[in-house]
mmCIF file of C-alpha atoms in Angstrom:
data_model
loop_
_atom_site.group_PDB
_atom_site.id
_atom_site.type_symbol
_atom_site.label_atom_id
_atom_site.label_comp_id
_atom_site.label_asym_id
_atom_site.label_seq_id
_atom_site.Cartn_x
_atom_site.Cartn_y
_atom_site.Cartn_z
ATOM 1 C CA MET A 1 -3.033 -0.302 7.693
ATOM 2 C CA ASN A 2 -3.375 3.181 9.197
ATOM 3 C CA GLY A 3 -1.050 6.122 8.593
ATOM 4 C CA PRO A 4 1.132 7.514 11.426
ATOM 5 C CA ALA A 5 -1.436 10.097 12.213
ATOM 6 C CA GLY A 6 -4.385 7.630 12.245
ATOM 7 C CA ASN A 7 -5.855 9.191 9.280
ATOM 8 C CA GLY A 8 -7.058 5.916 7.702
ATOM 9 C CA LEU A 9 -4.441 5.857 5.110
ATOM 10 C CA PRO A 10 -1.627 3.150 4.497
ATOM 11 C CA ASP A 11 1.516 3.787 6.466
ATOM 12 C CA PRO A 12 4.243 4.917 3.902
ATOM 13 C CA ALA A 13 6.858 2.976 5.812
ATOM 14 C CA ARG A 14 4.955 -0.362 4.899
ATOM 15 C CA LEU A 15 4.497 0.392 1.226
ATOM 16 C CA THR A 16 6.773 -0.885 -1.500
ATOM 17 C CA PRO A 17 8.790 1.807 -3.396
ATOM 18 C CA ARG A 18 6.585 1.391 -6.390
ATOM 19 C CA GLN A 19 3.503 2.127 -4.229
ATOM 20 C CA GLN A 20 5.220 5.211 -2.885
ATOM 21 C CA MET A 21 6.225 6.472 -6.387
ATOM 22 C CA ALA A 22 2.546 6.065 -7.455
ATOM 23 C CA ILE A 23 3.373 3.322 -9.963
ATOM 24 C CA ASP A 24 1.375 0.684 -8.128
ATOM 25 C CA CYS A 25 -1.784 0.904 -6.162
ATOM 26 C CA VAL A 26 -1.462 1.317 -2.404
ATOM 27 C CA ARG A 27 -4.107 -1.186 -1.578
ATOM 28 C CA CYS A 28 -3.836 -4.102 -4.165
ATOM 29 C CA GLU A 29 -0.265 -3.668 -5.511
ATOM 30 C CA ARG A 30 -1.536 -3.734 -9.056
ATOM 31 C CA ARG A 31 0.092 -1.318 -11.688
ATOM 32 C CA LEU A 32 -1.937 1.752 -11.971
ATOM 33 C CA GLY A 33 -1.201 2.622 -15.511
ATOM 34 C CA ALA A 34 -3.137 5.580 -16.975
ATOM 35 C CA ARG A 35 -6.030 5.158 -14.528
ATOM 36 C CA GLY A 36 -6.018 5.853 -10.960
ATOM 37 C CA ARG A 37 -7.153 8.173 -8.404
ATOM 38 C CA VAL A 38 -5.731 9.947 -5.278
ATOM 39 C CA LEU A 39 -6.571 8.406 -1.945
ATOM 40 C CA GLY A 40 -4.982 11.200 -0.004
ATOM 41 C CA GLU A 41 -1.705 12.446 1.203
ATOM 42 C CA THR A 42 0.311 11.662 4.005
ATOM 43 C CA ARG A 43 3.936 12.737 5.570
ATOM 44 C CA HIS A 44 6.708 10.304 6.225
ATOM 45 C CA ARG A 45 10.077 11.334 7.361
ATOM 46 C CA GLY A 46 9.411 14.926 6.228
ATOM 47 C CA PHE A 47 8.270 14.138 2.815
ATOM 48 C CA VAL A 48 4.738 14.284 1.347
ATOM 49 C CA PHE A 49 3.460 11.241 -0.233
ATOM 50 C CA ARG A 50 0.404 11.294 -2.514
ATOM 51 C CA LEU A 51 -1.237 7.824 -2.239
ATOM 52 C CA TRP A 52 -2.991 6.403 -5.395
ATOM 53 C CA VAL A 53 -5.526 3.565 -5.770
ATOM 54 C CA CYS A 54 -6.984 1.830 -8.798
ATOM 55 C CA ALA A 55 -9.965 3.641 -10.407
ATOM 56 C CA PRO A 56 -12.812 3.360 -10.603
ATOM 57 C CA ARG A 57 -12.871 0.490 -8.142
ATOM 58 C CA CYS A 58 -9.909 -1.126 -6.243
ATOM 59 C CA PRO A 59 -10.349 -4.827 -5.710
ATOM 60 C CA ALA A 60 -9.708 -5.991 -2.355
ATOM 61 C CA PRO A 61 -6.120 -7.092 -1.770
ATOM 62 C CA ALA A 62 -5.530 -10.746 -1.600
ATOM 63 C CA PRO A 63 -5.008 -12.053 1.958
ATOM 64 C CA ALA A 64 -1.449 -12.651 2.916
ATOM 65 C CA PRO A 65 -0.523 -16.497 2.818
ATOM 66 C CA ALA A 66 -0.248 -18.171 6.127
ATOM 67 C CA PRO A 67 3.421 -18.856 7.416
ATOM 68 C CA PRO A 68 4.369 -22.431 7.131
ATOM 69 C CA ARG A 69 3.925 -24.469 10.241
ATOM 70 C CA THR A 70 6.914 -25.886 11.842
ATOM 71 C CA ASN A 71 6.534 -28.954 14.114
ATOM 72 C CA THR A 72 8.695 -28.273 17.290
ATOM 73 C CA ALA A 73 7.455 -31.383 19.339
ATOM 74 C CA ARG A 74 9.966 -34.299 19.314
#
């Protein structure tokens, strides 16, 4: 997930509202609570977003589940 400028930050358009508002971690989607650190800032639609991650270590996000297979053979 790279930001629009290719700066290595997640793209704000792909984040949940809670991640955009610095309530949840931008990497693992866990609640930040009182602990967190700034990953960086990025711009989206004219607004500056300060992106936050878990501190001191952010666990790797869980892989997305595979979409269910559909059998189209008849």
